[in-house]
PDB file of C-alpha atoms in Angstrom:
ATOM      1  CA  MET N 300     -19.475   6.825   8.460  1.00 36.00           C
ATOM      2  CA  LYS N 301     -16.983   6.114  11.309  1.00 41.00           C
ATOM      3  CA  TYR N 302     -13.265   6.419  10.987  1.00 41.00           C
ATOM      4  CA  PHE N 303     -11.466   4.619  13.691  1.00 42.00           C
ATOM      5  CA  ARG N 304      -8.018   3.114  14.571  1.00 45.00           C
ATOM      6  CA  SER N 305      -7.686   0.256  16.722  1.00 44.00           C
ATOM      7  CA  MET N 306      -4.527   0.154  18.876  1.00 39.00           C
ATOM      8  CA  SER N 307      -3.153  -3.345  20.245  1.00 42.00           C
ATOM      9  CA  GLN N 308      -2.104  -3.444  23.753  1.00 42.00           C
ATOM     10  CA  PRO N 309       1.076  -5.106  24.699  1.00 45.00           C
ATOM     11  CA  ALA N 310       0.862  -8.170  27.112  1.00 48.00           C
ATOM     12  CA  LYS N 311       2.321  -7.517  30.627  1.00 48.00           C
ATOM     13  CA  THR N 312       4.675  -9.762  32.114  1.00 48.00           C
ATOM     14  CA  SER N 313       4.519 -10.353  35.868  1.00 52.00           C
ATOM     15  CA  SER N 314       8.189 -12.127  36.231  1.00 54.00           C
ATOM     16  CA  ARG N 315      11.736 -10.747  35.592  1.00 58.00           C
ATOM     17  CA  ALA N 316      12.587 -14.212  34.673  1.00 59.00           C
ATOM     18  CA  ALA N 317       9.877 -14.399  31.779  1.00 57.00           C
ATOM     19  CA  THR N 318      11.167 -10.787  30.678  1.00 58.00           C
ATOM     20  CA  ALA N 319      14.611 -12.101  30.446  1.00 59.00           C
ATOM     21  CA  SER N 320      13.676 -15.351  28.543  1.00 59.00           C
ATOM     22  CA  ASP N 321      11.749 -13.246  26.191  1.00 61.00           C
ATOM     23  CA  SER N 322      14.827 -11.074  25.312  1.00 61.00           C
ATOM     24  CA  THR N 323      17.045 -13.978  24.839  1.00 65.00           C
ATOM     25  CA  GLU N 324      14.418 -15.498  22.552  1.00 63.00           C
ATOM     26  CA  SER N 325      13.908 -12.157  20.739  1.00 66.00           C
ATOM     27  CA  ALA N 326      17.796 -12.012  20.266  1.00 71.00           C
ATOM     28  CA  ALA N 327      18.077 -15.533  18.901  1.00 69.00           C
ATOM     29  CA  GLY N 328      15.444 -14.937  16.555  1.00 70.00           C
ATOM     30  CA  THR N 329      16.859 -11.723  15.282  1.00 79.00           C
ATOM     31  CA  LYS N 330      20.204 -13.534  14.775  1.00 83.00           C
ATOM     32  CA  ALA N 331      18.353 -16.327  12.968  1.00 83.00           C
ATOM     33  CA  ALA N 332      16.490 -13.762  10.778  1.00 79.00           C
ATOM     34  CA  ALA N 333      19.736 -12.089  10.018  1.00 84.00           C
ATOM     35  CA  GLN N 334      21.566 -15.248   8.906  1.00 88.00           C
ATOM     36  CA  ARG N 335      18.613 -16.488   6.631  1.00 86.00           C
ATOM     37  CA  LEU N 336      18.526 -13.130   4.989  1.00 82.00           C
ATOM     38  CA  LYS N 337      22.288 -13.213   4.456  1.00 88.00           C
ATOM     39  CA  MET N 338      22.101 -16.520   2.738  1.00 91.00           C
ATOM     40  CA  ARG N 339      19.255 -15.537   0.610  1.00 88.00           C
ATOM     41  CA  ARG N 340      21.180 -12.752  -0.619  1.00 87.00           C
ATOM     42  CA  GLU N 341      24.218 -14.841  -1.414  1.00 91.00           C
ATOM     43  CA  LEU N 342      21.920 -17.331  -3.290  1.00 92.00           C
ATOM     44  CA  ALA N 343      20.403 -14.291  -5.141  1.00 89.00           C
ATOM     45  CA  ALA N 344      23.744 -12.927  -6.088  1.00 89.00           C
ATOM     46  CA  ALA N 345      25.021 -16.214  -7.385  1.00 91.00           C
ATOM     47  CA  ALA N 346      21.628 -16.545  -9.478  1.00 91.00           C
ATOM     48  CA  MET N 347      22.001 -13.035 -11.030  1.00 88.00           C
ATOM     49  CA  GLU N 348      25.456 -13.815 -11.852  1.00 89.00           C
ATOM     50  CA  LEU N 349      24.775 -16.976 -13.651  1.00 92.00           C
ATOM     51  CA  PHE N 350      21.571 -15.375 -15.287  1.00 89.00           C
ATOM     52  CA  ALA N 351      23.700 -12.567 -16.664  1.00 86.00           C
ATOM     53  CA  THR N 352      26.527 -14.965 -17.998  1.00 89.00           C
ATOM     54  CA  LYS N 353      24.683 -18.239 -19.131  1.00 90.00           C
ATOM     55  CA  GLY N 354      21.093 -16.699 -19.469  1.00 89.00           C
ATOM     56  CA  TYR N 355      18.148 -17.541 -17.462  1.00 89.00           C
ATOM     57  CA  GLU N 356      16.801 -20.522 -19.360  1.00 90.00           C
ATOM     58  CA  ALA N 357      20.264 -22.290 -19.305  1.00 93.00           C
ATOM     59  CA  THR N 358      20.781 -21.733 -15.447  1.00 93.00           C
ATOM     60  CA  THR N 359      20.001 -24.714 -13.191  1.00 94.00           C
ATOM     61  CA  VAL N 360      19.283 -24.737  -9.459  1.00 94.00           C
ATOM     62  CA  ASP N 361      22.074 -26.963  -8.939  1.00 95.00           C
ATOM     63  CA  GLU N 362      24.509 -24.334 -10.500  1.00 95.00           C
ATOM     64  CA  ILE N 363      23.085 -21.579  -8.427  1.00 94.00           C
ATOM     65  CA  ALA N 364      23.549 -23.599  -5.232  1.00 94.00           C
ATOM     66  CA  ALA N 365      27.230 -24.658  -6.391  1.00 95.00           C
ATOM     67  CA  THR N 366      28.094 -21.045  -6.995  1.00 94.00           C
ATOM     68  CA  ALA N 367      26.735 -20.052  -3.684  1.00 92.00           C
ATOM     69  CA  GLY N 368      28.684 -22.904  -1.928  1.00 94.00           C
ATOM     70  CA  VAL N 369      25.842 -24.530  -0.588  1.00 93.00           C
ATOM     71  CA  ALA N 370      23.744 -27.863  -1.303  1.00 94.00           C
ATOM     72  CA  ARG N 371      20.659 -28.075  -3.662  1.00 94.00           C
ATOM     73  CA  ARG N 372      18.531 -28.720  -0.406  1.00 94.00           C
ATOM     74  CA  THR N 373      19.866 -25.477   1.306  1.00 94.00           C
ATOM     75  CA  PHE N 374      18.678 -23.563  -1.742  1.00 94.00           C
ATOM     76  CA  PHE N 375      14.976 -25.055  -1.541  1.00 94.00           C
ATOM     77  CA  ARG N 376      14.932 -23.926   2.046  1.00 92.00           C
ATOM     78  CA  HIS N 377      15.180 -20.466   1.051  1.00 91.00           C
ATOM     79  CA  PHE N 378      13.542 -20.426  -2.320  1.00 90.00           C
ATOM     80  CA  ARG N 379      11.004 -22.587  -4.086  1.00 90.00           C
ATOM     81  CA  SER N 380      12.091 -21.848  -7.574  1.00 89.00           C
ATOM     82  CA  LYS N 381      15.102 -20.018  -9.473  1.00 89.00           C
ATOM     83  CA  GLU N 382      12.787 -17.185 -10.657  1.00 87.00           C
ATOM     84  CA  GLU N 383      11.919 -16.525  -6.991  1.00 86.00           C
ATOM     85  CA  ALA N 384      15.782 -16.455  -5.893  1.00 87.00           C
ATOM     86  CA  ILE N 385      16.160 -13.070  -7.608  1.00 85.00           C
ATOM     87  CA  PHE N 386      14.032 -11.295  -5.022  1.00 85.00           C
ATOM     88  CA  PRO N 387      15.674 -12.333  -1.656  1.00 84.00           C
ATOM     89  CA  ASP N 388      14.392  -9.228   0.404  1.00 84.00           C
ATOM     90  CA  HIS N 389      10.761  -8.911  -0.376  1.00 87.00           C
ATOM     91  CA  ASP N 390       9.621 -10.994   2.571  1.00 86.00           C
ATOM     92  CA  ASP N 391      11.690  -9.132   5.018  1.00 87.00           C
ATOM     93  CA  THR N 392      10.662  -5.737   3.543  1.00 91.00           C
ATOM     94  CA  LEU N 393       7.107  -6.848   3.682  1.00 92.00           C
ATOM     95  CA  THR N 394       7.386  -7.623   7.301  1.00 92.00           C
ATOM     96  CA  ARG N 395       9.022  -4.053   7.976  1.00 93.00           C
ATOM     97  CA  ALA N 396       6.313  -2.505   5.869  1.00 94.00           C
ATOM     98  CA  GLU N 397       3.666  -4.123   8.090  1.00 95.00           C
ATOM     99  CA  ALA N 398       5.518  -3.154  11.147  1.00 95.00           C
ATOM    100  CA  VAL N 399       5.176   0.629  10.183  1.00 95.00           C
ATOM    101  CA  LEU N 400       1.369   0.155   9.830  1.00 95.00           C
ATOM    102  CA  ASP N 401       1.291  -1.589  13.231  1.00 94.00           C
ATOM    103  CA  VAL N 402       2.837   1.249  15.279  1.00 94.00           C
ATOM    104  CA  ALA N 403       1.385   4.307  13.435  1.00 93.00           C
ATOM    105  CA  PRO N 404       0.525   6.960  15.718  1.00 92.00           C
ATOM    106  CA  ALA N 405      -3.129   7.468  16.273  1.00 86.00           C
ATOM    107  CA  HIS N 406      -3.333  10.988  14.868  1.00 88.00           C
ATOM    108  CA  GLU N 407      -1.816  10.148  11.453  1.00 90.00           C
ATOM    109  CA  HIS N 408      -4.002  10.026   8.504  1.00 87.00           C
ATOM    110  CA  PRO N 409      -4.142   6.321   7.170  1.00 88.00           C
ATOM    111  CA  LEU N 410      -3.123   7.349   3.833  1.00 89.00           C
ATOM    112  CA  ASP N 411       0.172   8.948   5.282  1.00 91.00           C
ATOM    113  CA  THR N 412       1.023   5.777   6.978  1.00 93.00           C
ATOM    114  CA  VAL N 413       0.493   3.751   3.993  1.00 93.00           C
ATOM    115  CA  CYS N 414       3.139   6.117   2.221  1.00 93.00           C
ATOM    116  CA  ARG N 415       5.630   5.671   4.942  1.00 94.00           C
ATOM    117  CA  GLY N 416       5.021   1.890   4.714  1.00 94.00           C
ATOM    118  CA  ILE N 417       5.886   1.585   0.951  1.00 93.00           C
ATOM    119  CA  LYS N 418       8.976   3.615   1.553  1.00 94.00           C
ATOM    120  CA  GLU N 419      10.458   0.602   3.041  1.00 93.00           C
ATOM    121  CA  VAL N 420      10.283  -0.917  -0.349  1.00 91.00           C
ATOM    122  CA  MET N 421      12.198   2.009  -1.887  1.00 93.00           C
ATOM    123  CA  LYS N 422      14.793   1.637   0.875  1.00 92.00           C
ATOM    124  CA  MET N 423      15.350  -1.951   0.035  1.00 90.00           C
ATOM    125  CA  TYR N 424      16.136  -1.006  -3.705  1.00 91.00           C
ATOM    126  CA  ALA N 425      18.059   1.995  -2.827  1.00 91.00           C
ATOM    127  CA  ALA N 426      20.319   0.070  -0.351  1.00 88.00           C
ATOM    128  CA  SER N 427      22.111  -1.601  -3.390  1.00 87.00           C
ATOM    129  CA  PRO N 428      21.530   0.496  -6.705  1.00 91.00           C
ATOM    130  CA  ALA N 429      23.847  -1.572  -8.651  1.00 88.00           C
ATOM    131  CA  VAL N 430      22.114  -4.614  -7.976  1.00 87.00           C
ATOM    132  CA  SER N 431      18.810  -3.046  -8.210  1.00 90.00           C
ATOM    133  CA  VAL N 432      19.528  -1.843 -11.667  1.00 92.00           C
ATOM    134  CA  GLU N 433      20.871  -5.214 -12.887  1.00 89.00           C
ATOM    135  CA  ARG N 434      17.868  -7.085 -11.624  1.00 89.00           C
ATOM    136  CA  TYR N 435      15.348  -4.474 -13.288  1.00 91.00           C
ATOM    137  CA  ARG N 436      17.398  -5.219 -16.600  1.00 90.00           C
ATOM    138  CA  LEU N 437      16.986  -9.013 -16.078  1.00 89.00           C
ATOM    139  CA  THR N 438      13.154  -8.754 -15.155  1.00 89.00           C
ATOM    140  CA  ARG N 439      12.609  -6.689 -18.369  1.00 90.00           C
ATOM    141  CA  GLU N 440      14.162  -9.535 -20.552  1.00 88.00           C
ATOM    142  CA  VAL N 441      12.791 -12.585 -18.750  1.00 87.00           C
ATOM    143  CA  PRO N 442       8.998 -13.049 -18.618  1.00 88.00           C
ATOM    144  CA  ALA N 443       9.138 -15.391 -15.728  1.00 86.00           C
ATOM    145  CA  LEU N 444      11.043 -12.919 -13.716  1.00 86.00           C
ATOM    146  CA  ARG N 445       8.465 -10.254 -14.636  1.00 89.00           C
ATOM    147  CA  GLU N 446       5.754 -12.503 -13.301  1.00 89.00           C
ATOM    148  CA  ARG N 447       7.490 -12.970 -10.179  1.00 86.00           C
ATOM    149  CA  GLU N 448       7.829  -9.214  -9.742  1.00 87.00           C
ATOM    150  CA  ILE N 449       4.410  -8.487 -10.310  1.00 88.00           C
ATOM    151  CA  ALA N 450       3.339 -11.130  -7.747  1.00 88.00           C
ATOM    152  CA  SER N 451       5.553  -9.359  -5.314  1.00 85.00           C
ATOM    153  CA  VAL N 452       4.040  -6.100  -5.848  1.00 85.00           C
ATOM    154  CA  ALA N 453       0.631  -7.391  -5.388  1.00 88.00           C
ATOM    155  CA  ARG N 454       1.560  -8.464  -1.957  1.00 90.00           C
ATOM    156  CA  TYR N 455       2.221  -4.903  -1.014  1.00 90.00           C
ATOM    157  CA  GLU N 456      -0.911  -3.722  -2.617  1.00 88.00           C
ATOM    158  CA  ARG N 457      -3.091  -6.231  -0.661  1.00 91.00           C
ATOM    159  CA  LEU N 458      -1.328  -5.195   2.520  1.00 92.00           C
ATOM    160  CA  PHE N 459      -2.003  -1.572   2.177  1.00 90.00           C
ATOM    161  CA  THR N 460      -5.771  -1.999   0.871  1.00 87.00           C
ATOM    162  CA  ARG N 461      -6.533  -4.180   3.986  1.00 89.00           C
ATOM    163  CA  TYR N 462      -4.952  -1.624   6.096  1.00 90.00           C
ATOM    164  CA  LEU N 463      -6.889   1.401   4.751  1.00 86.00           C
ATOM    165  CA  LEU N 464     -10.142  -0.738   4.736  1.00 83.00           C
ATOM    166  CA  ALA N 465      -9.761  -1.722   8.352  1.00 82.00           C
ATOM    167  CA  HIS N 466     -10.387   2.003   9.197  1.00 77.00           C
ATOM    168  CA  PHE N 467     -13.845   2.055   7.884  1.00 65.00           C
ATOM    169  CA  ASP N 468     -16.864   0.043   8.543  1.00 56.00           C
ATOM    170  CA  GLU N 469     -16.788  -2.297   5.571  1.00 52.00           C
ATOM    171  CA  THR N 470     -20.336  -3.498   6.033  1.00 57.00           C
ATOM    172  CA  ASP N 471     -21.660  -0.094   5.656  1.00 56.00           C
ATOM    173  CA  HIS N 472     -21.892  -0.414   1.805  1.00 54.00           C
ATOM    174  CA  HIS N 473     -24.606   1.828   0.543  1.00 58.00           C
ATOM    175  CA  ASP N 474     -25.449   4.400  -2.028  1.00 63.00           C
ATOM    176  CA  GLY N 475     -23.438   7.650  -1.038  1.00 67.00           C
ATOM    177  CA  ASN N 476     -20.728   5.732   0.872  1.00 69.00           C
ATOM    178  CA  ASP N 477     -17.631   5.700  -1.437  1.00 73.00           C
ATOM    179  CA  ASP N 478     -14.918   5.065   1.340  1.00 72.00           C
ATOM    180  CA  PRO N 479     -14.508   1.373   0.643  1.00 75.00           C
ATOM    181  CA  LEU N 480     -13.822   2.180  -3.078  1.00 80.00           C
ATOM    182  CA  LEU N 481     -11.689   5.055  -2.136  1.00 78.00           C
ATOM    183  CA  ALA N 482      -9.529   2.678   0.239  1.00 80.00           C
ATOM    184  CA  GLU N 483      -9.031   0.506  -2.408  1.00 84.00           C
ATOM    185  CA  VAL N 484      -8.170   2.768  -5.337  1.00 87.00           C
ATOM    186  CA  ALA N 485      -5.974   4.770  -2.928  1.00 86.00           C
ATOM    187  CA  ALA N 486      -3.952   1.690  -2.015  1.00 87.00           C
ATOM    188  CA  SER N 487      -3.280   1.035  -5.601  1.00 89.00           C
ATOM    189  CA  ALA N 488      -2.439   4.567  -6.249  1.00 91.00           C
ATOM    190  CA  VAL N 489       0.166   4.514  -3.635  1.00 91.00           C
ATOM    191  CA  VAL N 490       1.710   1.460  -5.034  1.00 90.00           C
ATOM    192  CA  THR N 491       1.512   2.773  -8.648  1.00 92.00           C
ATOM    193  CA  ALA N 492       3.218   6.085  -7.497  1.00 93.00           C
ATOM    194  CA  HIS N 493       6.090   4.048  -6.044  1.00 93.00           C
ATOM    195  CA  ASN N 494       6.521   1.967  -8.723  1.00 92.00           C
ATOM    196  CA  HIS N 495       6.549   4.848 -11.377  1.00 94.00           C
ATOM    197  CA  VAL N 496       9.386   6.625  -9.367  1.00 95.00           C
ATOM    198  CA  LEU N 497      11.228   3.323  -8.868  1.00 94.00           C
ATOM    199  CA  ARG N 498      11.168   2.499 -12.596  1.00 94.00           C
ATOM    200  CA  ARG N 499      12.236   6.047 -13.604  1.00 95.00           C
ATOM    201  CA  TRP N 500      15.039   5.849 -10.935  1.00 95.00           C
ATOM    202  CA  LEU N 501      16.235   2.206 -12.241  1.00 95.00           C
ATOM    203  CA  ARG N 502      16.230   3.571 -15.975  1.00 94.00           C
ATOM    204  CA  ALA N 503      18.420   6.334 -14.870  1.00 94.00           C
ATOM    205  CA  GLY N 504      21.092   3.957 -13.412  1.00 94.00           C
ATOM    206  CA  GLY N 505      19.915   4.233  -9.964  1.00 93.00           C
ATOM    207  CA  GLN N 506      21.075   7.948  -9.893  1.00 91.00           C
ATOM    208  CA  GLY N 507      19.105  10.824  -8.481  1.00 89.00           C
ATOM    209  CA  ASP N 508      17.283  11.760  -5.221  1.00 91.00           C
ATOM    210  CA  VAL N 509      14.788   8.961  -5.345  1.00 91.00           C
ATOM    211  CA  GLU N 510      13.469   9.809  -1.973  1.00 91.00           C
ATOM    212  CA  ALA N 511      12.573  13.395  -3.067  1.00 93.00           C
ATOM    213  CA  GLN N 512      10.881  12.014  -6.105  1.00 93.00           C
ATOM    214  CA  LEU N 513       8.981   9.660  -4.178  1.00 93.00           C
ATOM    215  CA  ASP N 514       7.552  12.489  -1.689  1.00 93.00           C
ATOM    216  CA  HIS N 515       6.463  14.573  -4.726  1.00 94.00           C
ATOM    217  CA  ALA N 516       4.528  11.448  -6.116  1.00 94.00           C
ATOM    218  CA  PHE N 517       2.887  10.797  -2.703  1.00 93.00           C
ATOM    219  CA  SER N 518       1.971  14.575  -2.417  1.00 92.00           C
ATOM    220  CA  ILE N 519       0.018  14.101  -5.546  1.00 91.00           C
ATOM    221  CA  VAL N 520      -1.781  11.057  -4.402  1.00 89.00           C
ATOM    222  CA  ARG N 521      -2.683  12.826  -0.981  1.00 87.00           C
ATOM    223  CA  LYS N 522      -3.905  15.754  -2.992  1.00 85.00           C
ATOM    224  CA  THR N 523      -6.084  13.354  -4.967  1.00 83.00           C
ATOM    225  CA  PHE N 524      -7.309  10.735  -2.213  1.00 77.00           C
ATOM    226  CA  GLY N 525      -6.518  12.400   1.054  1.00 67.00           C
ATOM    227  CA  THR N 526      -9.418  14.634   1.442  1.00 61.00           C
ATOM    228  CA  GLY N 527     -11.824  11.793   0.574  1.00 55.00           C
ATOM    229  CA  ILE N 528     -10.827   9.079   2.722  1.00 57.00           C
ATOM    230  CA  GLY N 529     -11.721   9.729   6.451  1.00 51.00           C
ATOM    231  CA  ALA N 530     -10.890  13.611   6.122  1.00 43.00           C
ATOM    232  CA  GLY N 531     -12.007  15.195   9.354  1.00 39.00           C
ATOM    233  CA  ARG N 532     -12.903  12.098  11.095  1.00 42.00           C
ATOM    234  CA  THR N 533     -11.993  11.392  14.623  1.00 42.00           C
ATOM    235  CA  LEU N 534     -12.220   8.296  17.047  1.00 37.00           C
ATOM    236  CA  GLY N 535     -15.768   9.096  17.421  1.00 39.00           C
ATOM    237  CA  THR N 536     -18.676   9.254  15.244  1.00 42.00           C
ATOM    238  CA  ALA N 537     -18.934  12.236  13.222  1.00 42.00           C
ATOM    239  CA  PRO N 538     -22.003  14.284  13.801  1.00 43.00           C
ATOM    240  CA  ALA N 539     -24.602  13.870  11.112  1.00 45.00           C
ATOM    241  CA  PRO N 540     -25.220  17.115   9.063  1.00 47.00           C
ATOM    242  CA  ALA N 541     -28.346  19.104   9.806  1.00 48.00           C
ATOM    243  CA  PRO N 542     -31.123  18.036   7.349  1.00 50.00           C
ATOM    244  CA  ALA N 543     -31.913  20.518   4.879  1.00 49.00           C
ATOM    245  CA  ALA N 544     -34.775  22.461   5.392  1.00 51.00           C
ATOM    246  CA  PRO N 545     -37.650  22.207   2.637  1.00 52.00           C
ATOM    247  CA  ALA N 546     -38.301  24.849   0.314  1.00 50.00           C
ATOM    248  CA  GLU N 547     -40.625  27.665   1.750  1.00 53.00           C
ATOM    249  CA  ILE N 548     -43.087  29.336  -0.638  1.00 52.00           C
ATOM    250  CA  ARG N 549     -44.445  32.971   0.003  1.00 54.00           C
ATOM    251  CA  THR N 550     -46.799  35.073  -2.322  1.00 54.00           C
ATOM    252  CA  GLN N 551     -46.590  38.771  -2.557  1.00 54.00           C
ATOM    253  CA  GLY N 552     -49.291  39.889  -5.092  1.00 55.00           C
ATOM    254  CA  GLU N 553     -48.443  38.512  -8.562  1.00 57.00           C
ATOM    255  CA  VAL N 554     -45.142  37.354  -7.466  1.00 56.00           C
ATOM    256  CA  LEU N 555     -44.085  33.942  -6.093  1.00 56.00           C
ATOM    257  CA  VAL N 556     -41.069  33.881  -3.795  1.00 59.00           C
ATOM    258  CA  ALA N 557     -39.317  30.681  -3.172  1.00 56.00           C
ATOM    259  CA  VAL N 558     -36.930  30.489   0.028  1.00 60.00           C
ATOM    260  CA  ALA N 559     -34.428  27.415   0.517  1.00 57.00           C
ATOM    261  CA  ARG N 560     -31.400  26.463   2.198  1.00 56.00           C
ATOM    262  CA  THR N 561     -28.310  26.562  -0.150  1.00 53.00           C
ATOM    263  CA  ASP N 562     -27.914  22.674   0.520  1.00 52.00           C
ATOM    264  CA  ALA N 563     -31.328  21.716  -0.182  1.00 56.00           C
ATOM    265  CA  PRO N 564     -31.700  19.259  -2.884  1.00 58.00           C
ATOM    266  CA  LEU N 565     -32.647  20.992  -6.339  1.00 59.00           C
ATOM    267  CA  ASP N 566     -35.211  18.522  -7.300  1.00 60.00           C
ATOM    268  CA  GLU N 567     -37.154  19.135  -3.946  1.00 63.00           C
ATOM    269  CA  VAL N 568     -36.888  23.015  -4.587  1.00 56.00           C
ATOM    270  CA  MET N 569     -38.173  22.556  -8.059  1.00 62.00           C
ATOM    271  CA  ARG N 570     -40.906  20.255  -7.090  1.00 66.00           C
ATOM    272  CA  THR N 571     -42.109  22.680  -4.420  1.00 66.00           C
ATOM    273  CA  ILE N 572     -42.152  25.589  -6.968  1.00 62.00           C
ATOM    274  CA  GLU N 573     -44.050  23.605  -9.591  1.00 65.00           C
ATOM    275  CA  GLU N 574     -46.716  22.474  -6.888  1.00 68.00           C
ATOM    276  CA  ALA N 575     -47.145  26.091  -5.771  1.00 63.00           C
ATOM    277  CA  LEU N 576     -47.739  27.260  -9.467  1.00 61.00           C
ATOM    278  CA  ARG N 577     -50.129  24.563  -9.844  1.00 66.00           C
ATOM    279  CA  ASN N 578     -51.983  25.690  -6.743  1.00 66.00           C
ATOM    280  CA  LYS N 579     -52.112  29.486  -7.771  1.00 60.00           C
ATOM    281  CA  GLN N 580     -53.692  28.564 -11.301  1.00 58.00           C
TER     282      GLN N 580
END
């Protein structure tokens, strides 16, 4: 089973003018993204305020927009519904998590890379503990918000599953090859460990060293799955183990001696012994 890591090569530009143009466009894009995130957060703050005071069902999109000081159409440029407005940072965080995977060092185990990637999600929550705690309370009370949260979590899980699967030959599905299964289960385990620590931290009011708690949870995931996924593999094809030698039968008077490698299949050893006994009769 081949474990490999593909590295994308940056395109080279032959013109200083092109480089300068790219830098300008990049700066403009970064500024626009920052402004977009700022507006999304302002709309989310307005939504949370109204949900807390009026209740989720009684709050309208028009009221959220008015509270944020923008038009209704501005709201719908950023969110498709009022329940989506309570999670303004997930798109940006998903992008950052994906960037961690894209630039991972070649020597890093893919499971370690995924653990680093999902830390971007925890950073998002830890950046504003009070807001995160209030949002947690609302999602517990409003089923529609809880469903939206579950959908957001599923996006991270799909990202990490794709990443882990990309390091193995997905077409090599046969008996004895558990890598595809381990990749999917491990991705789910990383997300579950993160969510467990996050919920515990939120229930504690956003208090405590959440990063240390997260590292501990990840150590358990690594211990459970890290030795199974791609362990010991390099960029080349791992050498195939030497085939087990068949059992050898020697007779010494009335004594039958069976000699076999320790890794020889037990059924093969037993079958050889049975055949030898039949031949002696």
